[in-house]
Short mmCIF file of C-alpha atoms and ligand atoms in Angstrom, two decimals:
data_model
loop_
_atom_site.label_atom_id
_atom_site.label_comp_id
_atom_site.label_asym_id
_atom_site.label_seq_id
_atom_site.Cartn_x
_atom_site.Cartn_y
_atom_site.Cartn_z
CA MET S 1 -45.27 1.16 -51.69
CA GLU S 2 -44.38 -2.04 -53.43
CA LYS S 3 -45.23 -5.15 -51.38
CA ARG S 4 -42.07 -6.89 -50.19
CA THR S 5 -41.43 -10.48 -49.34
CA ILE S 6 -39.17 -10.95 -46.36
CA VAL S 7 -37.72 -14.27 -45.24
CA ALA S 8 -38.37 -14.37 -41.49
CA MET S 9 -35.95 -16.71 -39.73
CA PRO S 10 -36.71 -16.73 -35.99
CA GLY S 11 -34.16 -19.42 -35.09
CA ASP S 12 -34.02 -20.51 -31.47
CA GLY S 13 -34.79 -19.26 -27.98
CA ILE S 14 -35.47 -15.55 -27.70
CA GLY S 15 -34.91 -15.20 -31.46
CA LYS S 16 -38.47 -16.43 -31.86
CA VAL S 17 -39.84 -13.85 -29.45
CA VAL S 18 -38.00 -10.79 -30.73
CA LEU S 19 -38.69 -11.52 -34.39
CA GLU S 20 -42.41 -11.97 -33.79
CA GLU S 21 -42.52 -8.65 -31.92
CA CYS S 22 -40.52 -7.03 -34.68
CA ILE S 23 -43.01 -8.07 -37.31
CA ARG S 24 -45.82 -6.69 -35.18
CA LEU S 25 -43.97 -3.37 -35.06
CA LEU S 26 -43.24 -3.36 -38.81
CA ASP S 27 -46.93 -4.01 -39.51
CA ALA S 28 -47.96 -1.21 -37.19
CA ALA S 29 -45.51 1.14 -38.88
CA GLY S 30 -47.18 0.42 -42.21
CA PHE S 31 -44.41 -1.57 -43.85
CA ASN S 32 -46.11 -3.43 -46.67
CA ALA S 33 -44.66 -6.93 -46.56
CA GLU S 34 -45.38 -10.58 -46.55
CA TYR S 35 -43.21 -12.74 -44.33
CA VAL S 36 -42.25 -16.23 -45.39
CA HIS S 37 -40.94 -18.46 -42.66
CA GLY S 38 -37.39 -19.80 -42.96
CA ASP S 39 -36.28 -22.74 -40.83
CA ILE S 40 -32.89 -22.28 -39.18
CA GLY S 41 -31.22 -23.35 -35.97
CA TRP S 42 -30.78 -26.03 -33.42
CA ASP S 43 -34.06 -27.90 -33.88
CA PHE S 44 -33.20 -28.51 -37.53
CA TRP S 45 -29.72 -29.70 -36.67
CA CYS S 46 -31.19 -32.22 -34.20
CA LYS S 47 -34.07 -33.38 -36.42
CA GLU S 48 -32.53 -33.15 -39.87
CA GLY S 49 -28.76 -32.94 -39.30
CA ASN S 50 -28.68 -29.52 -40.97
CA PRO S 51 -29.21 -26.24 -39.09
CA LEU S 52 -29.64 -24.38 -42.40
CA PRO S 53 -31.92 -26.56 -44.54
CA ASP S 54 -31.74 -26.18 -48.35
CA ARG S 55 -35.34 -24.91 -48.39
CA THR S 56 -34.24 -21.88 -46.36
CA ILE S 57 -31.34 -21.25 -48.71
CA GLU S 58 -33.76 -21.37 -51.61
CA LEU S 59 -36.05 -18.86 -49.93
CA LEU S 60 -33.15 -16.46 -49.43
CA GLU S 61 -32.00 -16.95 -53.01
CA LYS S 62 -35.48 -16.12 -54.20
CA HIS S 63 -36.48 -13.24 -51.95
CA LYS S 64 -33.05 -11.83 -51.10
CA ILE S 65 -33.96 -10.10 -47.84
CA GLY S 66 -33.91 -11.91 -44.50
CA LEU S 67 -34.78 -10.92 -40.96
CA PHE S 68 -33.14 -13.21 -38.50
CA GLY S 69 -33.63 -13.64 -34.74
CA ALA S 70 -30.87 -15.73 -33.17
CA ILE S 71 -29.76 -19.32 -32.96
CA THR S 72 -28.31 -21.69 -30.44
CA SER S 73 -24.91 -23.13 -31.27
CA LYS S 74 -23.01 -25.81 -29.36
CA PRO S 75 -19.52 -27.31 -29.66
CA LYS S 76 -19.00 -30.18 -32.13
CA ASP S 77 -19.21 -33.09 -29.68
CA LYS S 78 -22.28 -31.75 -27.88
CA ALA S 79 -23.92 -31.17 -31.23
CA ALA S 80 -23.21 -34.73 -32.34
CA ALA S 81 -24.69 -36.10 -29.10
CA GLU S 82 -27.97 -34.24 -29.57
CA LEU S 83 -28.64 -35.50 -33.08
CA ALA S 84 -31.73 -37.66 -33.54
CA PRO S 85 -30.82 -41.34 -33.00
CA GLU S 86 -31.28 -42.22 -36.66
CA LEU S 87 -28.79 -39.51 -37.67
CA GLN S 88 -26.07 -40.44 -35.22
CA ASN S 89 -22.72 -41.88 -36.35
CA LYS S 90 -23.27 -40.83 -39.95
CA GLY S 91 -20.38 -38.42 -39.99
CA LEU S 92 -22.58 -35.30 -39.71
CA VAL S 93 -20.57 -32.32 -38.36
CA TYR S 94 -22.21 -29.22 -36.92
CA TYR S 95 -21.35 -25.89 -38.52
CA SER S 96 -22.84 -22.59 -37.49
CA PRO S 97 -25.65 -21.79 -39.94
CA ILE S 98 -24.79 -18.09 -39.61
CA VAL S 99 -21.28 -18.65 -40.88
CA THR S 100 -22.61 -20.95 -43.60
CA MET S 101 -25.13 -18.30 -44.66
CA ARG S 102 -22.42 -15.63 -44.80
CA GLN S 103 -20.11 -17.78 -46.89
CA LYS S 104 -22.82 -19.19 -49.13
CA PHE S 105 -24.21 -15.78 -50.07
CA LYS S 106 -20.87 -13.99 -49.82
CA MET S 107 -22.32 -11.52 -47.33
CA ASP S 108 -18.91 -10.02 -46.87
CA ILE S 109 -19.96 -6.66 -45.47
CA CYS S 110 -21.22 -6.40 -41.92
CA LYS S 111 -22.37 -3.08 -40.50
CA ARG S 112 -22.85 -2.65 -36.79
CA PRO S 113 -24.06 0.74 -35.62
CA CYS S 114 -23.38 1.83 -32.05
CA LYS S 115 -25.35 4.93 -31.22
CA THR S 116 -26.31 6.47 -27.91
CA PHE S 117 -30.01 6.90 -27.18
CA LEU S 118 -30.57 9.88 -24.95
CA GLY S 119 -31.83 8.82 -21.54
CA ASN S 120 -30.75 5.21 -21.75
CA PRO S 121 -29.65 4.31 -18.23
CA LEU S 122 -27.15 1.91 -19.74
CA ASN S 123 -25.19 4.65 -21.48
CA PHE S 124 -21.53 4.93 -20.66
CA ILE S 125 -20.62 7.82 -18.35
CA ARG S 126 -17.19 9.24 -17.68
CA ARG S 127 -15.74 11.21 -14.79
CA THR S 128 -14.50 14.67 -15.73
CA ALA S 129 -11.40 16.40 -14.38
CA ASP S 130 -13.47 18.37 -11.87
CA GLY S 131 -15.03 15.22 -10.45
CA ASN S 132 -18.38 15.53 -12.26
CA PHE S 133 -19.71 13.10 -14.81
CA GLU S 134 -20.39 13.40 -18.47
CA GLU S 135 -22.13 11.15 -20.96
CA PRO S 136 -20.39 11.17 -24.35
CA ALA S 137 -22.71 10.75 -27.32
CA VAL S 138 -21.39 7.73 -29.16
CA ASP S 139 -22.20 7.45 -32.85
CA CYS S 140 -19.98 4.92 -34.55
CA MET S 141 -20.61 2.62 -37.48
CA ILE S 142 -18.40 -0.43 -37.41
CA PHE S 143 -17.62 -2.08 -40.73
CA ARG S 144 -16.58 -5.64 -40.12
CA GLN S 145 -15.25 -7.84 -42.91
CA ASN S 146 -17.57 -10.77 -42.55
CA THR S 147 -16.20 -13.73 -44.49
CA GLU S 148 -12.42 -13.87 -44.21
CA GLY S 149 -9.76 -13.34 -41.57
CA LEU S 150 -9.62 -15.53 -38.50
CA TYR S 151 -13.14 -16.82 -39.12
CA CYS S 152 -12.31 -18.24 -42.54
CA GLY S 153 -12.45 -21.74 -41.04
CA ILE S 154 -9.07 -22.91 -42.33
CA GLU S 155 -7.76 -24.70 -39.30
CA TRP S 156 -5.86 -27.77 -38.27
CA SER S 157 -4.98 -29.74 -35.22
CA ASN S 158 -2.44 -32.47 -35.82
CA ALA S 159 -1.89 -31.03 -39.29
CA PRO S 160 -1.36 -33.33 -42.25
CA ASP S 161 2.14 -33.66 -43.78
CA THR S 162 1.54 -31.27 -46.62
CA ILE S 163 0.57 -28.48 -44.25
CA TRP S 164 3.21 -29.26 -41.65
CA ASN S 165 5.96 -29.38 -44.24
CA ALA S 166 4.81 -26.18 -45.88
CA LEU S 167 4.86 -24.43 -42.51
CA LEU S 168 8.37 -25.72 -41.81
CA THR S 169 9.58 -23.63 -44.73
CA HIS S 170 8.82 -20.52 -42.65
CA LYS S 171 11.69 -19.79 -40.31
CA ASN S 172 9.49 -18.63 -37.45
CA PHE S 173 7.57 -21.87 -37.59
CA ALA S 174 10.73 -23.93 -37.78
CA ASN S 175 12.25 -22.03 -34.86
CA ASN S 176 9.28 -21.86 -32.55
CA PHE S 177 6.93 -24.73 -33.27
CA ALA S 178 8.76 -27.55 -35.03
CA SER S 179 10.07 -28.94 -31.75
CA HIS S 180 6.56 -29.54 -30.38
CA PRO S 181 4.79 -32.85 -31.01
CA ARG S 182 2.62 -32.26 -34.04
CA ASP S 183 -0.56 -33.22 -32.24
CA GLU S 184 0.16 -30.52 -29.68
CA VAL S 185 0.22 -27.73 -32.28
CA PHE S 186 -3.05 -26.02 -33.14
CA ILE S 187 -3.43 -23.78 -36.16
CA SER S 188 -6.12 -21.28 -37.15
CA SER S 189 -5.25 -19.19 -40.16
CA ARG S 190 -6.03 -15.57 -40.86
CA ILE S 191 -6.45 -14.97 -44.56
CA LEU S 192 -7.39 -11.68 -46.20
CA THR S 193 -7.78 -11.03 -49.91
CA LYS S 194 -7.31 -7.72 -51.62
CA LYS S 195 -10.72 -7.95 -53.25
CA TYR S 196 -12.76 -8.35 -50.08
CA THR S 197 -10.60 -6.00 -48.07
CA GLU S 198 -11.15 -3.37 -50.71
CA ARG S 199 -14.90 -3.97 -50.62
CA ILE S 200 -15.17 -3.43 -46.87
CA LEU S 201 -12.94 -0.37 -47.06
CA ARG S 202 -15.00 1.14 -49.84
CA ALA S 203 -18.21 0.49 -47.91
CA ALA S 204 -16.72 2.44 -45.01
CA PHE S 205 -15.50 5.27 -47.25
CA ASP S 206 -18.91 5.54 -48.95
CA TYR S 207 -20.65 5.65 -45.60
CA ALA S 208 -18.27 8.35 -44.37
CA LYS S 209 -18.86 10.39 -47.50
CA GLU S 210 -22.64 10.04 -47.41
CA ASN S 211 -22.81 10.99 -43.76
CA GLY S 212 -20.37 13.86 -43.81
CA HIS S 213 -17.67 12.23 -41.68
CA LYS S 214 -14.16 13.53 -42.09
CA GLY S 215 -12.37 10.22 -42.06
CA ILE S 216 -12.38 6.52 -41.39
CA THR S 217 -10.37 4.62 -38.82
CA VAL S 218 -8.74 1.36 -39.80
CA CYS S 219 -8.46 -0.64 -36.60
CA GLU S 220 -5.98 -3.48 -36.98
CA LYS S 221 -2.48 -4.28 -35.78
CA PRO S 222 -0.23 -3.60 -38.76
CA ASN S 223 2.96 -3.28 -36.71
CA VAL S 224 2.70 -6.95 -35.71
CA ILE S 225 0.35 -8.64 -38.19
CA ARG S 226 2.15 -7.14 -41.11
CA GLU S 227 0.97 -9.10 -44.09
CA THR S 228 -2.78 -8.85 -43.52
CA SER S 229 -3.31 -5.82 -41.30
CA GLY S 230 -0.46 -4.04 -43.10
CA MET S 231 -2.11 -4.71 -46.44
CA MET S 232 -5.46 -3.39 -45.20
CA LEU S 233 -4.05 -0.10 -43.95
CA LYS S 234 -1.94 0.51 -47.06
CA LEU S 235 -4.91 -0.30 -49.30
CA ALA S 236 -7.09 2.16 -47.35
CA GLN S 237 -4.51 4.90 -47.84
CA ASP S 238 -4.22 4.16 -51.56
CA ILE S 239 -8.00 4.10 -52.09
CA ALA S 240 -8.44 7.33 -50.18
CA LYS S 241 -5.84 9.09 -52.26
CA LYS S 242 -7.34 7.85 -55.50
CA ASP S 243 -11.08 7.97 -54.92
CA TYR S 244 -11.95 9.74 -51.67
CA PRO S 245 -10.12 12.99 -51.55
CA GLY S 246 -10.99 14.89 -48.41
CA ILE S 247 -11.65 11.74 -46.38
CA ALA S 248 -8.82 11.00 -43.99
CA VAL S 249 -7.52 7.57 -43.07
CA TRP S 250 -6.66 7.24 -39.41
CA ASP S 251 -5.39 4.02 -37.93
CA THR S 252 -5.50 2.55 -34.47
CA ASN S 253 -4.32 -0.74 -33.06
CA ILE S 254 -7.07 -3.03 -31.82
CA ASP S 255 -5.58 -3.31 -28.32
CA ALA S 256 -5.16 0.44 -27.85
CA GLN S 257 -8.57 1.06 -29.41
CA MET S 258 -10.24 -1.08 -26.76
CA MET S 259 -8.60 1.03 -24.08
CA TRP S 260 -9.65 4.26 -25.81
CA LEU S 261 -13.25 3.06 -25.88
CA THR S 262 -13.75 4.40 -22.38
CA LYS S 263 -11.58 7.47 -22.93
CA ASN S 264 -12.92 9.09 -26.07
CA PRO S 265 -15.46 6.88 -27.85
CA GLU S 266 -17.23 9.93 -29.31
CA THR S 267 -14.14 10.59 -31.46
CA TYR S 268 -14.85 7.63 -33.71
CA ASN S 269 -17.62 7.68 -36.32
CA VAL S 270 -16.51 5.09 -38.86
CA ILE S 271 -14.28 2.17 -38.02
CA VAL S 272 -13.33 -0.61 -40.37
CA ALA S 273 -11.69 -3.86 -39.37
CA SER S 274 -11.14 -7.45 -40.40
CA ASN S 275 -13.49 -10.13 -39.19
CA MET S 276 -12.44 -10.89 -35.63
CA PHE S 277 -11.28 -7.39 -34.72
CA GLY S 278 -14.56 -6.05 -36.07
CA ASP S 279 -16.43 -8.55 -33.92
CA ILE S 280 -14.51 -7.52 -30.81
CA LEU S 281 -14.84 -3.81 -31.54
CA SER S 282 -18.54 -3.91 -32.14
CA ASP S 283 -19.17 -5.72 -28.85
CA GLY S 284 -16.93 -3.20 -27.10
CA PHE S 285 -18.78 -0.26 -28.56
CA ALA S 286 -22.14 -1.90 -27.94
CA GLY S 287 -21.26 -1.99 -24.25
CA LEU S 288 -21.15 1.82 -24.25
CA VAL S 289 -24.62 2.27 -25.71
CA GLY S 290 -26.76 -0.28 -23.94
CA GLY S 291 -25.26 -3.69 -24.63
CA LEU S 292 -26.88 -6.64 -26.32
CA GLY S 293 -30.41 -5.31 -26.01
CA PHE S 294 -29.41 -2.45 -28.37
CA ALA S 295 -26.84 -3.98 -30.71
CA SER S 296 -28.08 -4.45 -34.28
CA SER S 297 -26.39 -5.56 -37.47
CA ALA S 298 -26.71 -5.83 -41.22
CA GLN S 299 -24.85 -8.19 -43.52
CA PHE S 300 -24.90 -8.07 -47.26
CA GLY S 301 -22.68 -8.52 -50.28
CA GLU S 302 -22.27 -9.43 -53.90
CA SER S 303 -25.05 -11.98 -54.21
CA GLY S 304 -27.70 -9.41 -53.33
CA VAL S 305 -28.84 -11.47 -50.34
CA ALA S 306 -28.92 -9.41 -47.18
CA VAL S 307 -29.71 -10.54 -43.64
CA PHE S 308 -30.47 -8.29 -40.70
CA GLU S 309 -30.13 -9.52 -37.14
CA PRO S 310 -29.51 -8.44 -33.58
CA THR S 311 -26.02 -9.40 -32.45
CA HIS S 312 -27.25 -11.19 -29.33
CA GLY S 313 -27.77 -14.91 -29.22
CA SER S 314 -30.71 -17.08 -28.25
CA ALA S 315 -30.36 -16.48 -24.47
CA PRO S 316 -31.70 -19.97 -23.67
CA LYS S 317 -32.19 -19.20 -20.00
CA TYR S 318 -34.96 -16.71 -20.88
CA ALA S 319 -36.39 -18.59 -23.79
CA ASP S 320 -39.17 -20.41 -22.01
CA TYR S 321 -40.49 -17.65 -19.77
CA LYS S 322 -44.25 -17.40 -19.90
CA THR S 323 -43.87 -13.65 -20.18
CA SER S 324 -40.77 -12.81 -22.13
CA ILE S 325 -38.50 -10.23 -20.48
CA VAL S 326 -35.84 -9.63 -23.13
CA ASN S 327 -35.29 -6.33 -24.86
CA PRO S 328 -36.55 -6.37 -28.46
CA ILE S 329 -34.88 -3.06 -29.42
CA ALA S 330 -31.78 -4.69 -30.98
CA MET S 331 -34.11 -6.64 -33.26
CA PHE S 332 -36.10 -3.49 -34.07
CA LEU S 333 -32.96 -1.56 -34.95
CA SER S 334 -31.86 -4.43 -37.16
CA ALA S 335 -35.19 -4.17 -38.97
CA CYS S 336 -34.53 -0.44 -39.44
CA MET S 337 -31.25 -1.33 -41.13
CA MET S 338 -33.25 -3.58 -43.42
CA LEU S 339 -35.67 -0.79 -44.20
CA ASP S 340 -32.78 1.57 -44.99
CA TYR S 341 -31.18 -1.06 -47.19
CA ILE S 342 -34.30 -1.56 -49.28
CA GLY S 343 -35.02 2.15 -49.49
CA GLU S 344 -37.86 2.43 -46.99
CA LYS S 345 -36.09 5.19 -45.12
CA GLU S 346 -39.18 7.03 -43.97
CA ILE S 347 -40.53 4.03 -42.02
CA SER S 348 -37.10 3.35 -40.64
CA GLN S 349 -36.79 6.91 -39.40
CA ARG S 350 -40.22 6.76 -37.82
CA ILE S 351 -39.43 3.56 -35.96
CA GLN S 352 -36.06 4.89 -34.78
CA LYS S 353 -37.68 8.06 -33.53
CA ALA S 354 -40.33 6.07 -31.70
CA ILE S 355 -37.65 3.94 -30.02
CA ALA S 356 -35.70 7.07 -29.10
CA ALA S 357 -38.85 8.62 -27.61
CA VAL S 358 -39.60 5.56 -25.49
CA VAL S 359 -36.04 5.36 -24.21
CA GLU S 360 -35.84 9.06 -23.46
CA GLU S 361 -39.17 9.13 -21.67
CA GLY S 362 -37.92 6.28 -19.48
CA LYS S 363 -41.32 4.99 -18.37
CA VAL S 364 -41.07 1.67 -20.17
CA ARG S 365 -37.82 -0.18 -19.62
CA THR S 366 -36.95 -3.84 -19.99
CA TYR S 367 -35.03 -5.54 -17.17
CA ASP S 368 -31.62 -4.90 -18.71
CA MET S 369 -32.34 -1.17 -18.87
CA MET S 370 -33.26 -1.26 -15.17
CA LYS S 371 -30.05 -3.10 -14.35
CA MET S 372 -31.98 -5.98 -12.84
CA ARG S 373 -30.88 -9.56 -12.80
CA GLY S 374 -32.94 -11.39 -15.39
CA SER S 375 -35.68 -13.50 -13.84
CA GLU S 376 -39.37 -14.17 -14.23
CA ASP S 377 -40.01 -11.70 -11.42
CA THR S 378 -38.61 -8.68 -13.19
CA VAL S 379 -41.96 -7.72 -14.72
CA LYS S 380 -43.63 -7.93 -11.30
CA ASN S 381 -40.84 -5.67 -10.04
CA GLY S 382 -41.52 -2.94 -12.54
CA ALA S 383 -39.59 -3.92 -15.67
CA ALA S 384 -41.42 -3.96 -18.98
CA SER S 385 -41.96 -7.26 -20.72
CA THR S 386 -40.88 -7.72 -24.33
CA THR S 387 -44.48 -7.20 -25.42
CA GLN S 388 -44.90 -4.06 -23.33
CA MET S 389 -41.76 -2.57 -24.87
CA THR S 390 -43.12 -3.31 -28.33
CA ASP S 391 -46.46 -1.76 -27.40
CA ALA S 392 -44.70 1.34 -26.13
CA VAL S 393 -42.74 1.77 -29.37
CA ILE S 394 -45.86 1.21 -31.44
CA ALA S 395 -47.71 3.83 -29.39
CA LYS S 396 -45.02 6.39 -30.23
CA LEU S 397 -45.18 5.75 -33.98
P1 NAI G 401 -26.69 -14.43 -25.63
O1 NAI G 401 -26.51 -13.21 -26.42
O2 NAI G 401 -27.75 -15.37 -26.04
O3 NAI G 401 -26.97 -14.02 -24.14
C1 NAI G 401 -26.05 -13.48 -23.24
C2 NAI G 401 -26.79 -12.68 -22.17
O4 NAI G 401 -27.06 -11.42 -22.65
C3 NAI G 401 -28.14 -13.27 -21.80
O5 NAI G 401 -28.06 -14.22 -20.82
C4 NAI G 401 -28.84 -12.04 -21.35
O6 NAI G 401 -28.47 -11.76 -20.02
C5 NAI G 401 -28.33 -10.99 -22.24
N1 NAI G 401 -29.17 -10.74 -23.42
C6 NAI G 401 -29.04 -11.24 -24.68
N2 NAI G 401 -29.97 -10.77 -25.48
C7 NAI G 401 -30.72 -9.93 -24.73
C8 NAI G 401 -31.84 -9.11 -25.01
N3 NAI G 401 -32.39 -9.04 -26.21
N4 NAI G 401 -32.36 -8.41 -23.99
C9 NAI G 401 -31.84 -8.43 -22.79
N5 NAI G 401 -30.78 -9.17 -22.45
C10 NAI G 401 -30.21 -9.90 -23.43
O7 NAI G 401 -25.28 -15.17 -25.62
P2 NAI G 401 -24.81 -16.55 -24.94
O8 NAI G 401 -25.54 -16.77 -23.65
O9 NAI G 401 -23.35 -16.50 -24.94
O10 NAI G 401 -25.25 -17.66 -25.94
C11 NAI G 401 -26.51 -18.32 -25.96
C12 NAI G 401 -26.65 -19.08 -27.27
O11 NAI G 401 -26.75 -18.16 -28.33
C13 NAI G 401 -25.46 -19.97 -27.55
O12 NAI G 401 -25.93 -21.17 -28.08
C14 NAI G 401 -24.67 -19.19 -28.59
O13 NAI G 401 -23.95 -20.03 -29.42
C15 NAI G 401 -25.79 -18.48 -29.32
N6 NAI G 401 -25.38 -17.23 -29.97
C16 NAI G 401 -25.98 -16.95 -31.16
C17 NAI G 401 -25.74 -15.77 -31.79
C18 NAI G 401 -26.54 -15.46 -33.02
O14 NAI G 401 -27.50 -16.12 -33.30
N7 NAI G 401 -26.17 -14.44 -33.77
C19 NAI G 401 -24.79 -14.79 -31.27
C20 NAI G 401 -24.30 -15.13 -29.97
C21 NAI G 401 -24.56 -16.32 -29.36
MG1 MG G 402 -19.84 -11.06 -31.41
#
């Protein structure tokens, strides 16, 4: 096996804990890699005025593959107040380093798997018609467009003349918003391009084809958001006809889909959506298969840079515990996505099987899996610590 260099970006809070445990697991699984540390997160915002320093960008440019823990983000004004005194009042504005990283490296494709582990006490259960319960096996890959849509960052409050006047040319704007004082109108735009919509659709089609799924579901709202959602659905249908014969295109509306999550989640195997709807969907699905302790993600794109991270944040309230209690599995599963991406499928499979075995056996469970309230006492009360969970997975390798 060729030795790999991985940019390890722990970030803040529990990101530091779960990434360290993840590297311990990867080492134990025999993944041949060197980890170079990448600075990212709140400390670097406060100390340097930049949560994603250029040196980290250079490391990603050079080595291409990043493992990322989590960061702390705060609203603009709070961020400004926490800057080091010598950096204050210099016009520095806080932007999320995750969003910056996505845009900078055009990591337009985000994959978020939601898969049931047998025996996970957090699995969704459903009442059957005869009053019993059943546990549907969820296995859905969510493809979220990662760079455009509502998160494209093109927003105004108290819009400048050029924007205001342009909007007035649209009759709905003129009819519904023009009468409000301009500084009481807030605008966030949702922009989709054909190019990047096609890329996320094709990623979903390819995945469906490779994994023997019969179709993909486009989850948008084309009846109301006609220009963007409408374009996405039509494009999916056109691409299917041309290049993916035999793979169906189904479509659901985001609102109805969220309701169907608890009705028939096992029906969906591949869902593709624009940025925000994909974000909502993946959290919704994650809730059925164990929540934030199990939700992993991969993001990659044209530049060849790919970053793998759990979807949870830095959980500051647990960050300083002497014995960490958080569940490292989301981070582990993200590392498996990295291994799959770089072609180390055997190690990935072995780690996933080890995780599945630990969960199914049920002897070692972090506090979230025991439905406890998070506190420093959970380990005393029988929950596994982060380290104990890692040890258990390593033992099953
Ligand atoms: P969070 O995901 O950090 O935590 C929410 C709650 O989920 C925690 O209090 C905890 O109860 C639970 N949780 C999270 N990860 C867990 C794990 N591995 N095991 C067990 N339980 C876990 O989200 P929150 O509290 O909204 O945000 C905290 C900070 O993280 C904020 O500054 C936010 O901006 C940032 N954030 C960063 C993200 C990232 O780095 N990708 C994503 C989401 C939030
Ligand atoms: Mg989210």
